Coordinates of C-alpha atoms (C1' of nucleotides) in Angstrom, one line a residue:
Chain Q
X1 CA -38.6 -15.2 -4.5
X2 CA -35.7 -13.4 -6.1
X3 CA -34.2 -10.5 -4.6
X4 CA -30.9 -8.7 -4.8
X5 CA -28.5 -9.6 -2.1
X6 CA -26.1 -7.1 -1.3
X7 CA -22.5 -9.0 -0.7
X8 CA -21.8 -9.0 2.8
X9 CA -18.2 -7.6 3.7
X10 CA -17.7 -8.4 7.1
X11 CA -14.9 -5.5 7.7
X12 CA -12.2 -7.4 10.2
X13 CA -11.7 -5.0 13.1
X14 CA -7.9 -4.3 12.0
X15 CA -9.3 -3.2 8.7
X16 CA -11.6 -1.1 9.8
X17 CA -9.0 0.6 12.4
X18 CA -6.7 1.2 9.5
X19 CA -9.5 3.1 7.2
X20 CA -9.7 5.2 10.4
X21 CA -6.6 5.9 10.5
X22 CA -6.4 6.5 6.9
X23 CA -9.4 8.8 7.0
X24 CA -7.5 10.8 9.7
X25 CA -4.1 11.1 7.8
X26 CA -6.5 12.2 4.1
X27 CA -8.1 15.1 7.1
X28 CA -5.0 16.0 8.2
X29 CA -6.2 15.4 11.5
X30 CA -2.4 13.5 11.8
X31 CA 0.5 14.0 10.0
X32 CA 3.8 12.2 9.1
X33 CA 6.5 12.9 12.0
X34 CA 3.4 13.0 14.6
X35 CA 3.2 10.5 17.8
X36 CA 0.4 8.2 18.1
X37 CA -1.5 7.3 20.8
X38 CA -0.3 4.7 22.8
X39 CA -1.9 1.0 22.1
X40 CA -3.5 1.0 25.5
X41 CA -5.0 4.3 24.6
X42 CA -6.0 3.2 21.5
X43 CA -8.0 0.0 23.0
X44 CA -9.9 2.9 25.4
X45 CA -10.3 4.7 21.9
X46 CA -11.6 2.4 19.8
X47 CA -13.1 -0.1 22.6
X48 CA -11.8 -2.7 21.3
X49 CA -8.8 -5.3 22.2
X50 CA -5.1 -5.0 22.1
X51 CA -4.8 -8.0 19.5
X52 CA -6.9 -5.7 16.9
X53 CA -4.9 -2.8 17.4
X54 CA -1.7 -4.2 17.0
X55 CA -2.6 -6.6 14.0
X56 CA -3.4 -3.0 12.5
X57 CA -0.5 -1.1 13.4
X58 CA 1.9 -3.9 12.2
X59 CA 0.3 -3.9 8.8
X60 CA 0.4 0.1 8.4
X61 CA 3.9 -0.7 9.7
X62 CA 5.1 -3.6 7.3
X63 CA 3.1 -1.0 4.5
X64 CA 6.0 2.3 5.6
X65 CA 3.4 4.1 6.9
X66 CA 4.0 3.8 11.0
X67 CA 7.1 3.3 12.1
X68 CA 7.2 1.7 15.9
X69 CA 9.7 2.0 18.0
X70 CA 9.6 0.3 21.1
X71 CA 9.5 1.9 24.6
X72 CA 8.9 5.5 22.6
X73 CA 5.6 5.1 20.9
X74 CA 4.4 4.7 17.3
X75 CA 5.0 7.4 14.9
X76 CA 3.6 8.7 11.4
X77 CA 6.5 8.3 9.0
X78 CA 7.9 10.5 6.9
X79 CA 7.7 8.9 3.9
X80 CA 10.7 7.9 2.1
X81 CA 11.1 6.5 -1.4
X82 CA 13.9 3.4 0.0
X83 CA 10.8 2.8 2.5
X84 CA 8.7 2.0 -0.2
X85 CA 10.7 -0.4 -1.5
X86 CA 10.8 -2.6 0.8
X87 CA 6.8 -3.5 0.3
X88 CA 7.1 -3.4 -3.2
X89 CA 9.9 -5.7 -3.1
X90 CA 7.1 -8.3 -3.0
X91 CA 7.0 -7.6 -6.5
X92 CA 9.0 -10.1 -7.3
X93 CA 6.1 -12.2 -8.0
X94 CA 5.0 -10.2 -10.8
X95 CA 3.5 -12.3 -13.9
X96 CA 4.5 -12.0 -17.2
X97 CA 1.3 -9.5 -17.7
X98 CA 2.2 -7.4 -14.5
X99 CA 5.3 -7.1 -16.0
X100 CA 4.0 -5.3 -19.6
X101 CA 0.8 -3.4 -17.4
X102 CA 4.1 -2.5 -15.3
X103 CA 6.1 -1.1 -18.6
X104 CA 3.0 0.7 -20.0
X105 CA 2.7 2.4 -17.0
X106 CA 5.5 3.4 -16.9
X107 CA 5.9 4.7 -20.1
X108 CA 2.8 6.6 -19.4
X109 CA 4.1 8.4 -16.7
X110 CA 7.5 9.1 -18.1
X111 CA 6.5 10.0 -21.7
X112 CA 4.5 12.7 -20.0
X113 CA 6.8 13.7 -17.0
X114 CA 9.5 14.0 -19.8
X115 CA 7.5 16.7 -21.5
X116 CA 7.6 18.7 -18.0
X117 CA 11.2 18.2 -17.4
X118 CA 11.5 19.8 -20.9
X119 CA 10.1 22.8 -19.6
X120 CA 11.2 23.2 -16.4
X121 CA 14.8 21.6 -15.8
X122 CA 17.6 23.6 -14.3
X123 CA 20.7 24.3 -15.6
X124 CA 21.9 22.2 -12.9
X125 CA 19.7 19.6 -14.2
X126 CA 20.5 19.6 -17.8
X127 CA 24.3 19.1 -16.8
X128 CA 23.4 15.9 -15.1
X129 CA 21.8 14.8 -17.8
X130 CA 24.7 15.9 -19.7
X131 CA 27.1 13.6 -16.9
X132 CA 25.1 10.7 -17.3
X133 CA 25.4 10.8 -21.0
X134 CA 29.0 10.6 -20.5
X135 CA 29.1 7.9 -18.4
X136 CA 26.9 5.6 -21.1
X137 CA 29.3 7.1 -23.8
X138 CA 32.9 6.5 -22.0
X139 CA 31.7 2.9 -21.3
X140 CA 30.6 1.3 -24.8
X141 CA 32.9 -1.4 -24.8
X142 CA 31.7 -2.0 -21.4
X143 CA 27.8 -3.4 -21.4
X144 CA 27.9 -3.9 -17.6
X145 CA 26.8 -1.7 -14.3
X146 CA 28.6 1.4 -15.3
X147 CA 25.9 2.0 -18.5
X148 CA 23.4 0.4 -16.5
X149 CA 23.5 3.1 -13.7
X150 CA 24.0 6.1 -16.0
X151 CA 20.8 5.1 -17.4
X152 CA 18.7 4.8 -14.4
X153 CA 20.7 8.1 -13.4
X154 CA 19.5 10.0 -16.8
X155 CA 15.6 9.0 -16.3
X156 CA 15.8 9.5 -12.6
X157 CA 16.8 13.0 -12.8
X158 CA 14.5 13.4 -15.5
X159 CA 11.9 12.4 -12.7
X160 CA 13.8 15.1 -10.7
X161 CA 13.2 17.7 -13.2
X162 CA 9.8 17.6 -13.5
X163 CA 10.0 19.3 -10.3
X164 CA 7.0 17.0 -9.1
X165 CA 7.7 15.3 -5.9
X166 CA 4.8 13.0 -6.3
X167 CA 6.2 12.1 -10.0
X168 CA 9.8 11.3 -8.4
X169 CA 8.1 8.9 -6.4
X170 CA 6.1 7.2 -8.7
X171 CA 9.0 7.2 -11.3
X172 CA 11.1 6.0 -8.4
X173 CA 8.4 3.1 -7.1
X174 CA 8.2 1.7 -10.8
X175 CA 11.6 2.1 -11.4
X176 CA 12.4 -0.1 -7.9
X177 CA 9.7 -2.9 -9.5
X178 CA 11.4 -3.2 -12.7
X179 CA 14.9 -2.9 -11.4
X180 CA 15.4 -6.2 -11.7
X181 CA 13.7 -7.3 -14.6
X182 CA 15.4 -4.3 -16.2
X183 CA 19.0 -5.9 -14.6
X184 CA 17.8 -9.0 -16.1
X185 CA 17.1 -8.6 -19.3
X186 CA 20.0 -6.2 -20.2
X187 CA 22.3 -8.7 -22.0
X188 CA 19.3 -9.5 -24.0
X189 CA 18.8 -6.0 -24.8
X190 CA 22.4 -6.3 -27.0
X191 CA 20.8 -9.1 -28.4
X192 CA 18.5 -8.0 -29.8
X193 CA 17.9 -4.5 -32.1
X194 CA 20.7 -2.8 -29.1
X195 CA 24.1 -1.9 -29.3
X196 CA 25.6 0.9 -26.7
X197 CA 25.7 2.9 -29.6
X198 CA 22.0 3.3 -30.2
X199 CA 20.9 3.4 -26.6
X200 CA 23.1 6.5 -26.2
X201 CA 21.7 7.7 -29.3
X202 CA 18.2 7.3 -28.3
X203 CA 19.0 8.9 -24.7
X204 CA 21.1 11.8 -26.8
X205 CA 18.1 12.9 -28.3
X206 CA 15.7 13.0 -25.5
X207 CA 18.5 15.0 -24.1
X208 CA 18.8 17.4 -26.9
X209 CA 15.3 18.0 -26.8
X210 CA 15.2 19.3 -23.2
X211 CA 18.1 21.1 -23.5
X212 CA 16.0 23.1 -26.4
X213 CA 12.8 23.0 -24.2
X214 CA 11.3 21.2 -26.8
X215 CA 8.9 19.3 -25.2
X216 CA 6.5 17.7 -27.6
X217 CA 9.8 16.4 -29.2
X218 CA 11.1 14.9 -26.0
X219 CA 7.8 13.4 -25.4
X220 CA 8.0 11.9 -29.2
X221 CA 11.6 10.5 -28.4
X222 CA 11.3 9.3 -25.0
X223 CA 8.0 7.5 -26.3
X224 CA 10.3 6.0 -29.5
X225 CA 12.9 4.6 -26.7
X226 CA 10.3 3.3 -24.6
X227 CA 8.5 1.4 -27.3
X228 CA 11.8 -0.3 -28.3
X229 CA 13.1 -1.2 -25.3
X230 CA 9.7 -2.7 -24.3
X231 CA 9.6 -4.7 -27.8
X232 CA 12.4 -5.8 -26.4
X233 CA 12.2 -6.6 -23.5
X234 CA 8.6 -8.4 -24.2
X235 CA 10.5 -10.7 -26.0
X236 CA 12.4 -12.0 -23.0
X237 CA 9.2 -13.0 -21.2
Chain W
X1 CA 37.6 3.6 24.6
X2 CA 36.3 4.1 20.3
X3 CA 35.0 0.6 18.8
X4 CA 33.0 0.3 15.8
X5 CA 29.8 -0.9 16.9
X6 CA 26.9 -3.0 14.5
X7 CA 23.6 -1.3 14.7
X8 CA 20.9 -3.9 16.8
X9 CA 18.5 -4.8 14.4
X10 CA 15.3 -6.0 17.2
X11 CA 13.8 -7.6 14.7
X12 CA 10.3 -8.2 15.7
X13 CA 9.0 -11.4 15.6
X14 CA 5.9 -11.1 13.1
X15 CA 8.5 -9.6 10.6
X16 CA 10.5 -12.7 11.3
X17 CA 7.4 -14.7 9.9
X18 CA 6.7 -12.5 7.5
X19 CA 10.3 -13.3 6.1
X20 CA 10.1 -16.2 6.1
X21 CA 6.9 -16.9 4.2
X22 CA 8.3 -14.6 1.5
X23 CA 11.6 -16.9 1.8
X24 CA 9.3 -20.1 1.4
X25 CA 7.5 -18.2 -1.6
X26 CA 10.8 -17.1 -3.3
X27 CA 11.6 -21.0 -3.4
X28 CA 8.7 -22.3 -4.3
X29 CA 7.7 -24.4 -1.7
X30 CA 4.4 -22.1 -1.5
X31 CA 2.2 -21.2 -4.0
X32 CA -0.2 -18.9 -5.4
X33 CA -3.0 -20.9 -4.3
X34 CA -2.1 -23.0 -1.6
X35 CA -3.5 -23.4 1.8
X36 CA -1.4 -22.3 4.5
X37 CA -1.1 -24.2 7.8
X38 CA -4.1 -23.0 10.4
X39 CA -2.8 -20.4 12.5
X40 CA -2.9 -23.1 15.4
X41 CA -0.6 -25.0 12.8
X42 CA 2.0 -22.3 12.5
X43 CA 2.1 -21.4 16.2
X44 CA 3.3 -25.4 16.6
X45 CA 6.3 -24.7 14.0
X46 CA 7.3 -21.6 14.7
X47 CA 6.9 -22.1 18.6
X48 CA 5.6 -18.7 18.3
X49 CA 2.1 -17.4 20.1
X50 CA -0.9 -17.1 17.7
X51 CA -0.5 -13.2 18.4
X52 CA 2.6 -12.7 16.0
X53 CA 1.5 -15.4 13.6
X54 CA -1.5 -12.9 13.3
X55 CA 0.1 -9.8 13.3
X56 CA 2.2 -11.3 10.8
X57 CA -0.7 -13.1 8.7
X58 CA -2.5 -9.5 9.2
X59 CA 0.2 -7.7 7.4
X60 CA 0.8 -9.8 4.8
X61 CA -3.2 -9.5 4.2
X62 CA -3.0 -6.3 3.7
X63 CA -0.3 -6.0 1.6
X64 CA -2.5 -8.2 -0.8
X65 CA -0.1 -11.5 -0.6
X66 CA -2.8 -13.5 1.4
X67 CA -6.3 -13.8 1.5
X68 CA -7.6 -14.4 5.2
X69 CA -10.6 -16.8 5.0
X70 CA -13.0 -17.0 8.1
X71 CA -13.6 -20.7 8.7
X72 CA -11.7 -22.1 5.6
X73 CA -8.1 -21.2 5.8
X74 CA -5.6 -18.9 4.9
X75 CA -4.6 -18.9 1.2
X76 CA -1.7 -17.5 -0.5
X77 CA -3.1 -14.7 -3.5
X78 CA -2.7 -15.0 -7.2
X79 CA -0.7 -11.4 -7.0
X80 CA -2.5 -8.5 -8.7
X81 CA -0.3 -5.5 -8.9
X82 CA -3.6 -3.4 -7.5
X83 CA -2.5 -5.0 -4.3
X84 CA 1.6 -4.0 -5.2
X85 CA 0.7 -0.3 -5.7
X86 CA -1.5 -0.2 -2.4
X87 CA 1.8 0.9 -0.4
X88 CA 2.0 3.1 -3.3
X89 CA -1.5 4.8 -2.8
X90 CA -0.6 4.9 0.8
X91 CA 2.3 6.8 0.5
X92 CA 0.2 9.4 -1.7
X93 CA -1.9 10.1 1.4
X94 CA 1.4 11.4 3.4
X95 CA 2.0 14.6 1.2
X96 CA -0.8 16.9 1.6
X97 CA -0.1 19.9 0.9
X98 CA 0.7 18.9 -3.2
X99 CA -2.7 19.2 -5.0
X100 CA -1.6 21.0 -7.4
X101 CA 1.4 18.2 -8.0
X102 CA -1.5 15.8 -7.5
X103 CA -3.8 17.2 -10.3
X104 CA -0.4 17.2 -12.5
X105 CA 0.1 13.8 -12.3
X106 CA -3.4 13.0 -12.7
X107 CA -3.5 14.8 -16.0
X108 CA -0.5 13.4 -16.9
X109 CA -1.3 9.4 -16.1
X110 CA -5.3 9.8 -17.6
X111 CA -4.4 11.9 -20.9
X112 CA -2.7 8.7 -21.4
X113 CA -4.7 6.5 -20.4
X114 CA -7.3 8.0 -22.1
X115 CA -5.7 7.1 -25.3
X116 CA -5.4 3.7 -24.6
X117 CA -8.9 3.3 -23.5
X118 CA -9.5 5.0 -26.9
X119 CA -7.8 1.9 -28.3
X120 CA -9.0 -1.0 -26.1
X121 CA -12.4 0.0 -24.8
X122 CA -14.8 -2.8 -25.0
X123 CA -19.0 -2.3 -26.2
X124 CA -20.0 -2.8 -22.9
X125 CA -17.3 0.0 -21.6
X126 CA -18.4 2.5 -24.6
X127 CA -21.9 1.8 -23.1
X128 CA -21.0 2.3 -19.6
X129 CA -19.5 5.7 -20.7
X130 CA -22.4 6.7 -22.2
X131 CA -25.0 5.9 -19.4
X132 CA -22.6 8.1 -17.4
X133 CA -23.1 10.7 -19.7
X134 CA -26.8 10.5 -19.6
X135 CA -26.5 10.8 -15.9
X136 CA -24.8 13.6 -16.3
X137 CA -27.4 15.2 -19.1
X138 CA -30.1 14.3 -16.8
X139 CA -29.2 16.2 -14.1
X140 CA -28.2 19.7 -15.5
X141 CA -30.5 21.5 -13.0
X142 CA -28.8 19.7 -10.2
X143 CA -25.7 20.4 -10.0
X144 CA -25.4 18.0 -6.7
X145 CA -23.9 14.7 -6.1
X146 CA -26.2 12.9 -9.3
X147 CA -23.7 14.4 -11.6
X148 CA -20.4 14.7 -9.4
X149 CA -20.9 10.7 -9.1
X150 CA -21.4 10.5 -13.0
X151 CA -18.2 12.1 -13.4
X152 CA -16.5 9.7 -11.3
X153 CA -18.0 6.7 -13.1
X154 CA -16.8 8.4 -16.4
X155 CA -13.4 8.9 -15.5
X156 CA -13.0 5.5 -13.7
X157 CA -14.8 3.2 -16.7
X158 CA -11.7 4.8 -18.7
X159 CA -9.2 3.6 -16.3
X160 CA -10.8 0.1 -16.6
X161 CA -11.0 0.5 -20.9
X162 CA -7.4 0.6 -20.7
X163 CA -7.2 -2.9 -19.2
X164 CA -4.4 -2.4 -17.0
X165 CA -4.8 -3.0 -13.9
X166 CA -2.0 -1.0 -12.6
X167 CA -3.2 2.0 -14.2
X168 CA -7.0 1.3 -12.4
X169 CA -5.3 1.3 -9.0
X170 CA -3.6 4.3 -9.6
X171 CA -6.0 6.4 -10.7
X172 CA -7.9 4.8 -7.9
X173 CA -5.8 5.9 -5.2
X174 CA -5.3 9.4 -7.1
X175 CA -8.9 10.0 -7.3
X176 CA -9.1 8.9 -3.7
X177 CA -6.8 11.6 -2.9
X178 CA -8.5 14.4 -4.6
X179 CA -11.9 13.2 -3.8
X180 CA -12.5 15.4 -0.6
X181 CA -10.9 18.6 -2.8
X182 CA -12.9 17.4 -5.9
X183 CA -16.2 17.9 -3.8
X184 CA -15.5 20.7 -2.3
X185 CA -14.3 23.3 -5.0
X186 CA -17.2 21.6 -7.5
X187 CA -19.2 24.3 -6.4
X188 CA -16.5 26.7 -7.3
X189 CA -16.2 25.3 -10.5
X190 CA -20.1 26.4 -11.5
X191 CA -19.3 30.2 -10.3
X192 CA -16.3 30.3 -12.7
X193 CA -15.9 29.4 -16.9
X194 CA -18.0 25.7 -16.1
X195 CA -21.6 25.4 -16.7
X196 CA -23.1 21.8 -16.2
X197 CA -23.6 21.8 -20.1
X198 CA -20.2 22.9 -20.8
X199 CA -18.4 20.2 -18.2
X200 CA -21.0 17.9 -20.2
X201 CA -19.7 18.9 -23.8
X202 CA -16.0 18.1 -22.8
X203 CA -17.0 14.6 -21.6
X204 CA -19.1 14.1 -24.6
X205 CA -16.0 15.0 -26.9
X206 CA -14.0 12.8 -24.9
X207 CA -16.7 9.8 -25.3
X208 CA -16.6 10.4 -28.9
X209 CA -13.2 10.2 -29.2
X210 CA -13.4 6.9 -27.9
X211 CA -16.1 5.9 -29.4
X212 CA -14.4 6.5 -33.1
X213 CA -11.3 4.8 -31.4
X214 CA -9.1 8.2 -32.2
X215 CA -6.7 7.9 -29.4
X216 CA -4.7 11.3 -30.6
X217 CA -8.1 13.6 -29.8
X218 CA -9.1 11.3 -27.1
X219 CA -5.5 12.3 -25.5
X220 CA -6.3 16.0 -27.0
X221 CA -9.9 16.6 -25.5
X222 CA -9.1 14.9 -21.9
X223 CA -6.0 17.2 -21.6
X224 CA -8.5 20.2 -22.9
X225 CA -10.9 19.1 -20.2
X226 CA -8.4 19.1 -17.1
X227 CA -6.5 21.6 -17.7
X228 CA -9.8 23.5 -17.9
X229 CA -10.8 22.2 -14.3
X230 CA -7.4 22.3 -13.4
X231 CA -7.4 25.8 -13.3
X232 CA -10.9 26.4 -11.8
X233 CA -9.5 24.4 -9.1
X234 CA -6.1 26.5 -8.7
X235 CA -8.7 29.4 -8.3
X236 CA -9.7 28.1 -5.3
X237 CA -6.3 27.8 -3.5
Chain D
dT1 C1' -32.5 -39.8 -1.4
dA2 C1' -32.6 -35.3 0.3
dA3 C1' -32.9 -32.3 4.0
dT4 C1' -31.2 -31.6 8.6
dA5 C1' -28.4 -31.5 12.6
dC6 C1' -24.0 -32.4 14.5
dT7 C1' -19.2 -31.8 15.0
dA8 C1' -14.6 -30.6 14.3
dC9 C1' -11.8 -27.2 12.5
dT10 C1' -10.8 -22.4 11.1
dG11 C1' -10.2 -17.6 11.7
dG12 C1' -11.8 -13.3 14.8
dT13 C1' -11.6 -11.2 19.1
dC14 C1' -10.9 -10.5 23.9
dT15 C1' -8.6 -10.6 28.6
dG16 C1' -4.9 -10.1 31.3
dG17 C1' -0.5 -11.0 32.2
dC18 C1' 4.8 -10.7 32.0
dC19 C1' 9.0 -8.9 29.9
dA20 C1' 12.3 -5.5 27.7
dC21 C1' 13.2 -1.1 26.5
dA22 C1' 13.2 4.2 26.9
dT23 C1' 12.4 8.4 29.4
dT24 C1' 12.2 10.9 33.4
dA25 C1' 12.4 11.9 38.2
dA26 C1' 14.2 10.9 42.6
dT27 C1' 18.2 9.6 45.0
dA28 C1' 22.7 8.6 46.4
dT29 C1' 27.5 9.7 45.7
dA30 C1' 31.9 12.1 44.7
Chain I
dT1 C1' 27.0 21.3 43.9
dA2 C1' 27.4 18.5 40.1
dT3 C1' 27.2 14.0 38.6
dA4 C1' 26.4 9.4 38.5
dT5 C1' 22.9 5.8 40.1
dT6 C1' 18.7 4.1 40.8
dA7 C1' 13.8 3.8 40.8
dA8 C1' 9.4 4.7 38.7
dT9 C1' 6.6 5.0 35.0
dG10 C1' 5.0 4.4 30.4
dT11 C1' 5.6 2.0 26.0
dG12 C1' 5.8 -1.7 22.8
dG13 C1' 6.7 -7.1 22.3
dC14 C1' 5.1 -11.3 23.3
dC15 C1' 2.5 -14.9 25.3
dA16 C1' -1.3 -18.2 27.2
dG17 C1' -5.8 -19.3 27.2
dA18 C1' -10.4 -18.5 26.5
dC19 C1' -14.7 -17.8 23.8
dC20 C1' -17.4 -16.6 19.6
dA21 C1' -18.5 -17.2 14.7
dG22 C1' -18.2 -18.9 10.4
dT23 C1' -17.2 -23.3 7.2
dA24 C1' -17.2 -27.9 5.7
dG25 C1' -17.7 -32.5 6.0
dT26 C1' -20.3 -36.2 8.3
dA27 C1' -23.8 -38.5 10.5
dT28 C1' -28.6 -38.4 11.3
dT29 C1' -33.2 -38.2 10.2
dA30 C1' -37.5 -37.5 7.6

DNA sequence: TAATACTACTGGTCTGGCCACATTAATATA
DNA sequence: TATATTAATGTGGCCAGACCAGTAGTATTA
């Protein structure tokens, strides 16, 4: 007698009081900034115990998403990118294949938010780029932080010009993850195929190529310097 | 009387725990795959009640570093970025109000994605794509859920053809997102430019893009296709 | 020997209590 | 009257202990 078993998924209580509340942030029934009932409310709400609730609300909390503040109440929060850090900070654990699913990802998004940010940066934007590009270019002789930040300056406000909040923050997320793997393996970036030179070369085109609002180019160059940084940097792992 | 005063940082207890498991992970002196003490266990060391040890045990469940076990134990995960990016997904929920920025992005991770699954997609994904397609065929009268949930499978089996696991959970959670706007404009989307038949020829062209592993009109044809829906959809807002 | 029942241990949940903190209203004080 | 002070109330933080429900290993039995 052979018959298809469906896999039992006994929900834990907490779990299925965070889908709820999941459900009722994706309806809009709640909003970031908006007060919570109380946890005694909530046990009347959901009939069920304190212990459930809680375990719930100080995963969604540990996750950025509630922020509890004791003697006031428990609120939505308004999401900030720092916030997010802090749970993907666990990252740290990443494997060797996280790391290259991490850098294709990555390059993904940016190849294509690159393209955007051809089309629709500010003036304003373009000179930061423009600043950035200084910075990398004043410190040649110097392969340390100064460089380091200019370049995470350049493709952030790339991020910023795509005018995309949701792209900042997914730029910004992944950036946070490989921050230090990108600290990291900087020295053995000059290693290898890298000097200053041609890292500010490779940035000085994709720059050029907004600046001209040309975007397939930028696309083409951004996906050039992504490819050789992550030949690169694969070799460190 | 003007003094510089520290901000209090209450920490709470469970976050307390929670730091210190990470600290205990960062070492080394847990595993990926190791049995943690029973909850009874912990409350001994960390003359804590079982309450915080499970608010904090929750928490860390959820953020995909432990798996909860009824009966067994609790074990420390082999980490899978899905579970990194689900603070990520979270914080995709909290900014209603950017479909548009949503479908962008969307566009922007899948034309790319698209290309890879072009490149990596295994027999038994090729087939899966095509029995979606036959769903899809089948069901040209009815224009109802049949065919919406064909659509999903096809666009999902090409997250999984690009093997990266990252990328799966992102378009997960993106997908997710748009799921409740998906549904609801789909009937817009027959009253405008789409037919069944013609939403079918753009997957088709997609499928045999992949199927002839061109990556370039894979790309070409899945940008074609949502930036056709995407402005049915825009229609509707 | 193999199937069964038992038992000890594990997580899952609940109850109800006490404390510390924050806000607000009532009260005493200058 | 205006202003401190205090009390009351509500909120989260934490705890102790209980009971249920799975799991696994062991002892028992057929």
């Amino acid at each position: 007698m052979h018959v298809e078993l469906k896999p039992i998924k006994t929900k834990k209580i907490y779990e299925e009081i965070i889908d709820q509340i999941r459900q009722l942030l994706i309806d809009g029934y709640i909003k970031p900034g908006d007060k919570l009932p109380s946890e005694r409310e909530l046990v009347e709400s959901f009939k069920v115990s304190r212990s459930s609730i809680r375990e719930a609300l100080s995963a969604l909390e540990m996750m950025g998403v509630l922020e509890v503040r004791t003697g006031e109440g428990t609120f939505i929060k308004h999401i900030q990118p720092e916030s997010m850090m802090a749970s993907l900070a666990w990252s740290l654990y990443l494997d060797k294949g996280s790391i290259l699913e991490m850098l294709e990802v990555r390059k993904m998004i940016e190849v294509q938010a690159v393209g955007y940010a051809a089309e629709r940066a500010t003036d304003k934007e373009i000179y930061q780029l423009t600043q950035a590009l200084e910075k990398m270019k004043n410190n040649f002789s110097n392969m340390g932080t100064v460089s380091e930040k200019a370049d995470m300056m350049f493709h952030y406000t790339i991020a910023v010009a795509t005018h995309n909040k949701i792209t900042i923050r997914l730029m910004d997320a992944i950036s946070d993850n490989l921050q230090h793997l990108i600290h990291a393996t900087r020295p053995k970036l000059y290693e290898g195929k890298y000097t200053p030179e041609l890292l500010y070369k490779e940035h000085e085109k994709i720059y050029i190529a907004i600046k001209y609002r040309d975007s397939d180019e930028a696309r083409f160059q951004m996906l050039e310097h992504l490819n050789g940084v992550e030949k690169e940097i694969s070799k460190c792992l």
